[in-house]
CSV table of C-alpha atoms in Angstrom, one decimal:
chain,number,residue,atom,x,y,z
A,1,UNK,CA,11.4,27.1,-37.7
A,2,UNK,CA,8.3,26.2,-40.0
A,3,UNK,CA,6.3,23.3,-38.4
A,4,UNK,CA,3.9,21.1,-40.4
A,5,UNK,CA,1.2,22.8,-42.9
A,6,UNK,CA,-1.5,21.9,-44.7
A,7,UNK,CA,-3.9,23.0,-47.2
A,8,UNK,CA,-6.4,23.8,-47.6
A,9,UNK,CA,-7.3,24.9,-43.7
A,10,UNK,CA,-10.9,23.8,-44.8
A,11,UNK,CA,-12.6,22.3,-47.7
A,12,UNK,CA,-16.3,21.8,-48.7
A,13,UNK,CA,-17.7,19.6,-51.3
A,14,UNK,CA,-20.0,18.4,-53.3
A,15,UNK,CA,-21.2,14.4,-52.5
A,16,UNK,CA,-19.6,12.7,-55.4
A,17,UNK,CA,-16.6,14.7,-56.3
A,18,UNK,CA,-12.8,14.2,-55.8
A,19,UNK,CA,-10.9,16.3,-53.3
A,20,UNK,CA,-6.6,16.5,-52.7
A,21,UNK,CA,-5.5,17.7,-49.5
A,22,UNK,CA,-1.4,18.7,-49.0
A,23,UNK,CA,1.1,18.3,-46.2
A,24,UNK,CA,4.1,20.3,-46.0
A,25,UNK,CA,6.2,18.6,-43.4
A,26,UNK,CA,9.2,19.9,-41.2
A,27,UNK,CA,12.2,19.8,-43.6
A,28,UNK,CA,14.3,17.1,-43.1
A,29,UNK,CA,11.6,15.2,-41.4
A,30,UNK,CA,11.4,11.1,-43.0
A,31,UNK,CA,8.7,10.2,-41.7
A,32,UNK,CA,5.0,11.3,-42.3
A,33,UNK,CA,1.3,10.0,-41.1
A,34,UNK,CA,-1.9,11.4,-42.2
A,35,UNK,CA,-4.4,10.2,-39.7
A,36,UNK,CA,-8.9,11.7,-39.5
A,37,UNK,CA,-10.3,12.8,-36.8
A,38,UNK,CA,-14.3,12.4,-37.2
A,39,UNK,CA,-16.6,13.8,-34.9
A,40,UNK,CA,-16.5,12.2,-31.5
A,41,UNK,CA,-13.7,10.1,-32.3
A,42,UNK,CA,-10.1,10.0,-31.1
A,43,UNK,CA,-7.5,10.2,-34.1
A,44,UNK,CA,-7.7,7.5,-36.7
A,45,UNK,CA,-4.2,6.3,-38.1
A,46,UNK,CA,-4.7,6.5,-42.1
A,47,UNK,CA,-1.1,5.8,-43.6
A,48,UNK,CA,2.4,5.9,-43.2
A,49,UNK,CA,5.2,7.0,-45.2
A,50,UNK,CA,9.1,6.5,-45.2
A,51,UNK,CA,10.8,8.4,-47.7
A,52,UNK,CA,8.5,7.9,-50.6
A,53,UNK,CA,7.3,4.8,-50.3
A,54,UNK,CA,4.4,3.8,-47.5
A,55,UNK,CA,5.3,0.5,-45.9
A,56,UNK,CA,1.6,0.7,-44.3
A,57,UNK,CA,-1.6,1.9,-45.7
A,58,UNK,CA,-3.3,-0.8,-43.7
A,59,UNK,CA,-5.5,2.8,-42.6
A,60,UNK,CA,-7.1,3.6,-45.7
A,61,UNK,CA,-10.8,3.4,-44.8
A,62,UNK,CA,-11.7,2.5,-49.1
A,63,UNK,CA,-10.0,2.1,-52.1
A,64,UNK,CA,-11.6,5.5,-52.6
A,65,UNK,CA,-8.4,7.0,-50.8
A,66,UNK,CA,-4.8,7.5,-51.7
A,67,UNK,CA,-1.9,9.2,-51.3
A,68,UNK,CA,1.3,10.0,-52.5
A,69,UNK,CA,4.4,11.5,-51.2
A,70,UNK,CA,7.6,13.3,-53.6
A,71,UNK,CA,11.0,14.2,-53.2
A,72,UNK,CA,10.5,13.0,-49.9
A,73,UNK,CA,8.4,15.9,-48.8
A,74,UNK,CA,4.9,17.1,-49.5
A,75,UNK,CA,2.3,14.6,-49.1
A,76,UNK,CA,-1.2,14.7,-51.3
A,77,UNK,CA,-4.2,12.8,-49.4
A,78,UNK,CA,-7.0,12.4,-52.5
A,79,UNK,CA,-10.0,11.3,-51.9
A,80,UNK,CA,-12.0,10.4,-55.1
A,81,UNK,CA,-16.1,10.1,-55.3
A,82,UNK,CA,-16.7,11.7,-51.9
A,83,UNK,CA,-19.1,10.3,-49.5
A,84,UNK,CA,-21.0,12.4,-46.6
A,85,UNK,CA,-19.0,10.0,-43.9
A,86,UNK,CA,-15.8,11.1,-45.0
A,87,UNK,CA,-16.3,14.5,-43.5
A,88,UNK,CA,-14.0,14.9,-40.9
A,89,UNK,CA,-10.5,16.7,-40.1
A,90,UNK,CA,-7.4,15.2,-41.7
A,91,UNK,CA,-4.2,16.0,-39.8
A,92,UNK,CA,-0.9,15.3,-41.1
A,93,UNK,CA,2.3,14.7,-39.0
A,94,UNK,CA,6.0,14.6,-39.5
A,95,UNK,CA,9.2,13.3,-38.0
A,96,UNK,CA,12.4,11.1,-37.4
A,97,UNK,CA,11.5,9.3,-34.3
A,98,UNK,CA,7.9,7.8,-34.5
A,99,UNK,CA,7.0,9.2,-30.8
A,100,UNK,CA,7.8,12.3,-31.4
A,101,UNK,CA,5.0,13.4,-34.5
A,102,UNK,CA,4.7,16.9,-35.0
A,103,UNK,CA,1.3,17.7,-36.9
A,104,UNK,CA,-0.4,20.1,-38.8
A,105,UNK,CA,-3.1,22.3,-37.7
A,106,UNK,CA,-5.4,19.8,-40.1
A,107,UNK,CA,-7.5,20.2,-43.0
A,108,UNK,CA,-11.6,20.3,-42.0
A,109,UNK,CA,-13.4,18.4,-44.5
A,110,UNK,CA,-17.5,18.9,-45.0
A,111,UNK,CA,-18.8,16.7,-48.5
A,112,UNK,CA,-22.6,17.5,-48.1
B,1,UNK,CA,-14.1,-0.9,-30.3
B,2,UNK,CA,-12.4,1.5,-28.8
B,3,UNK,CA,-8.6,0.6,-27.2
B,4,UNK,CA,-7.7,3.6,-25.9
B,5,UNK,CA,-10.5,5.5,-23.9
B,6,UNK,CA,-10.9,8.6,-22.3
B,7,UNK,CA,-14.5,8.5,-20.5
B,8,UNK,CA,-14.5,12.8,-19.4
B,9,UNK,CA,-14.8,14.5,-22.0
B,10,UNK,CA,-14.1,17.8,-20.1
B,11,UNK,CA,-12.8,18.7,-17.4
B,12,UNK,CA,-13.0,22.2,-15.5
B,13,UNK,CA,-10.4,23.3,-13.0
B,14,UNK,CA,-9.6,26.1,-10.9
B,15,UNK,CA,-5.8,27.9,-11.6
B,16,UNK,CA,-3.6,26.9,-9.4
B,17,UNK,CA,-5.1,23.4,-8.5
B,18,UNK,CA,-4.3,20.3,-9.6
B,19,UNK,CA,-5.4,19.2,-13.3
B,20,UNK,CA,-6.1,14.6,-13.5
B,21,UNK,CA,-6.8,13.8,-16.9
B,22,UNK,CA,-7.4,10.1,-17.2
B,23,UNK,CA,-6.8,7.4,-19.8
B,24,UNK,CA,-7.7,3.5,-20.1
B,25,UNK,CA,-6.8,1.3,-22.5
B,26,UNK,CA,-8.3,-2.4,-23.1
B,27,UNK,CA,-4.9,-4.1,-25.1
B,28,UNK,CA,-2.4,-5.7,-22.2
B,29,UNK,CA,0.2,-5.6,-25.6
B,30,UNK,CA,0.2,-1.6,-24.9
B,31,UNK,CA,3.8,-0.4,-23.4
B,32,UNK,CA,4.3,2.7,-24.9
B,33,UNK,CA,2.1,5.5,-23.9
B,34,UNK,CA,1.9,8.9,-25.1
B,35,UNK,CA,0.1,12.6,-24.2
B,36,UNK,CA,-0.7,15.5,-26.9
B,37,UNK,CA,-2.3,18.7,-25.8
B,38,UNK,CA,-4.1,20.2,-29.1
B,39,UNK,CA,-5.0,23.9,-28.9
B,40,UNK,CA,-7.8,25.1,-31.3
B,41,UNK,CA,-6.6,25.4,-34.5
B,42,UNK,CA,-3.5,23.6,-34.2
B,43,UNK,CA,-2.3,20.4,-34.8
B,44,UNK,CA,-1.7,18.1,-31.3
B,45,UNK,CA,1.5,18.9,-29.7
B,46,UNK,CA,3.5,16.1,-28.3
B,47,UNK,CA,3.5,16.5,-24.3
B,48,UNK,CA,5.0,14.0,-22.5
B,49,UNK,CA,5.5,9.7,-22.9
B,50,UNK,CA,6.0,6.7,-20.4
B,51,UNK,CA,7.0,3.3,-21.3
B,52,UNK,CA,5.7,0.5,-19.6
B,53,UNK,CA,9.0,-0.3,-17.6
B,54,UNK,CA,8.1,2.9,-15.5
B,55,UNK,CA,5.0,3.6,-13.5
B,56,UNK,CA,5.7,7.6,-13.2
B,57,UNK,CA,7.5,10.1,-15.4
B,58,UNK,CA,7.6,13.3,-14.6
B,59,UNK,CA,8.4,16.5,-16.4
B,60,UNK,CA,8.0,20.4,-14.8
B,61,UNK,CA,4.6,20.6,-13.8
B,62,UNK,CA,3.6,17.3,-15.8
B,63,UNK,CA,4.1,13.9,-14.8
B,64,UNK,CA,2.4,10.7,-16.4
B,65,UNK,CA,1.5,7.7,-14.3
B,66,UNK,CA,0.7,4.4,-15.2
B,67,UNK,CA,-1.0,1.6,-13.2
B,68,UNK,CA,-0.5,-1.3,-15.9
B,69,UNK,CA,-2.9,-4.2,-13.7
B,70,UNK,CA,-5.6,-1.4,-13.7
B,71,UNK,CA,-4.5,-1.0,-17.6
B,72,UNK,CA,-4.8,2.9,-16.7
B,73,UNK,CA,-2.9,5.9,-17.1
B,74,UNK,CA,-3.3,9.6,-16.2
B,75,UNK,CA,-1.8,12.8,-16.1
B,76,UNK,CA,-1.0,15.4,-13.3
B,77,UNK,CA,-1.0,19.2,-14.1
B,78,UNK,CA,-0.3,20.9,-10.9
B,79,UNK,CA,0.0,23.9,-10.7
B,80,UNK,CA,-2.6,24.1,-13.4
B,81,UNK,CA,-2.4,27.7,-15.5
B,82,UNK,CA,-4.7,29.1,-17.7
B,83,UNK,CA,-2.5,28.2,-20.6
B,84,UNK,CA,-3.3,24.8,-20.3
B,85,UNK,CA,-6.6,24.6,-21.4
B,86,UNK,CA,-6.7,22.7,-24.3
B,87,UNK,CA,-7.5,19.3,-25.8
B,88,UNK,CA,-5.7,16.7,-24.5
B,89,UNK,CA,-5.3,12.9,-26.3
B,90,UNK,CA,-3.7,9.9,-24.7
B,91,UNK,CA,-2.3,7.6,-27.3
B,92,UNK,CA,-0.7,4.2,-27.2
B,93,UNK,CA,1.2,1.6,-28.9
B,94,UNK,CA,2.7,-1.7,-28.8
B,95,UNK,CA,6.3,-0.5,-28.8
B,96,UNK,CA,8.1,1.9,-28.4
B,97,UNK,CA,9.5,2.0,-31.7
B,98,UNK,CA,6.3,1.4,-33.6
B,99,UNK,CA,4.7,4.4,-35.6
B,100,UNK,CA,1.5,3.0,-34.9
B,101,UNK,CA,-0.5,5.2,-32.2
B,102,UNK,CA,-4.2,4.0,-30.7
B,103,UNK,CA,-5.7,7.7,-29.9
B,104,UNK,CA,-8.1,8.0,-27.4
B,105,UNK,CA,-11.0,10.5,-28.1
B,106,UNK,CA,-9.5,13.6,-26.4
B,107,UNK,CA,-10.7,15.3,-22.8
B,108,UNK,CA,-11.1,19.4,-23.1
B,109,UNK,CA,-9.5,21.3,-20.0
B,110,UNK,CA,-10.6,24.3,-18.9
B,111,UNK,CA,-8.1,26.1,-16.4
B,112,UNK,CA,-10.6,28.7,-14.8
B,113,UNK,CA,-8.3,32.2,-13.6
């Protein structure tokens, strides 16, 4: 069946400008998790969503970052006034039991 | 500071041999640990958990240990295949049912044919 996808595969950007990355979980999956992985760096744990709502966003590096999630599906990560720092991959994860995430192949993200 | 570490960064092996990635972690509230192996291009791929009650879990040629005084974990690949090259991340938590993961930063295997 279809496993977690997200676009676009990679992104670059102007310093400055605003940038929305999507998730298209497993359907049926309740769960999701966008986490970054930066260079060097083990995976960072960004947000978490139930449903629609997110009962944690505890991982939201700035107040620059956001993201929503409808029908209980597709996810959008926006990040607004990029800075060179928040280059990195952003993966994004699905499922029903937390241990078990199945992720995306991950959106590469350059602002230069 | 880093909870979860992984100190190799690579790790080259002959096929057929045994694969020992290792993992520490610095939080004694840790009981839930997990391995991904990520392939290039793809997102990680869940691999194989242990939970703190155990000290081994094995599964086909995988199998996780943990040595929780030594606050140290690592996985067996044996026989290791070609296939299994790849990124691989340890992860933990402070329970089981928590969504919560601590990633370390990921050791590259390379299974040599």
């Amino acid at each position: 069946g279809a496993g977690v996808s997200q676009s676009p595969s990679n992104k670059v950007t102007e310093k400055g400008k605003d940038v929305e990355l999507r998730c298209d979980p497993i359907s049926g999956h309740t769960a999701l998790y966008w986490y970054r992985q930066s260079l060097g760096q083990g995976l960072e744990f960004l947000i978490y969503f139930q449903g629609n709502s997110a009962p944690d966003k505890s991982g939201l590096p700035s107040d620059r970052f956001s993201a929503e999630r409808t029908g209980g599906s597709v996810s959008t990560l926006t990040i607004q006034r990029t800075q060179q720092e928040d280059s990195a991959v952003y993966l994004c994860a699905s499922s029903n039991i937390h241990y078990e995430q199945y992720f995306g192949p991950g959106t590469r993200l350059t602002v230069t | 500071d880093q909870q979860v570490k992984q100190n190799s960064p690579s790790l080259s092996v002959q096929e057929g041999r045994i694969s020992i990635l290792n993992c520490d972690y610095t939080n004694s509230m840790f009981d839930y640990f997990l391995w991904y192996k990520k392939y290039p291009a793809e997102g990680p791929t869940f691999l194989i958990s242990i939970s703190s009650i155990k000290d081994k879990n094995e599964d086909g040629r995988f199998t996780v240990f943990l040595n929780k005084s030594a606050k140290h974990l690592s996985l067996h690949i044996v026989p290791s295949q070609p296939g299994d090259s790849a990124v691989y991340f340890c992860a933990a938590s402070a329970a089981s049912g928590t969504y919560k993961y601590i990633f370390g930063t990921g050791t590259r295997l390379k299974v040599l044919a």
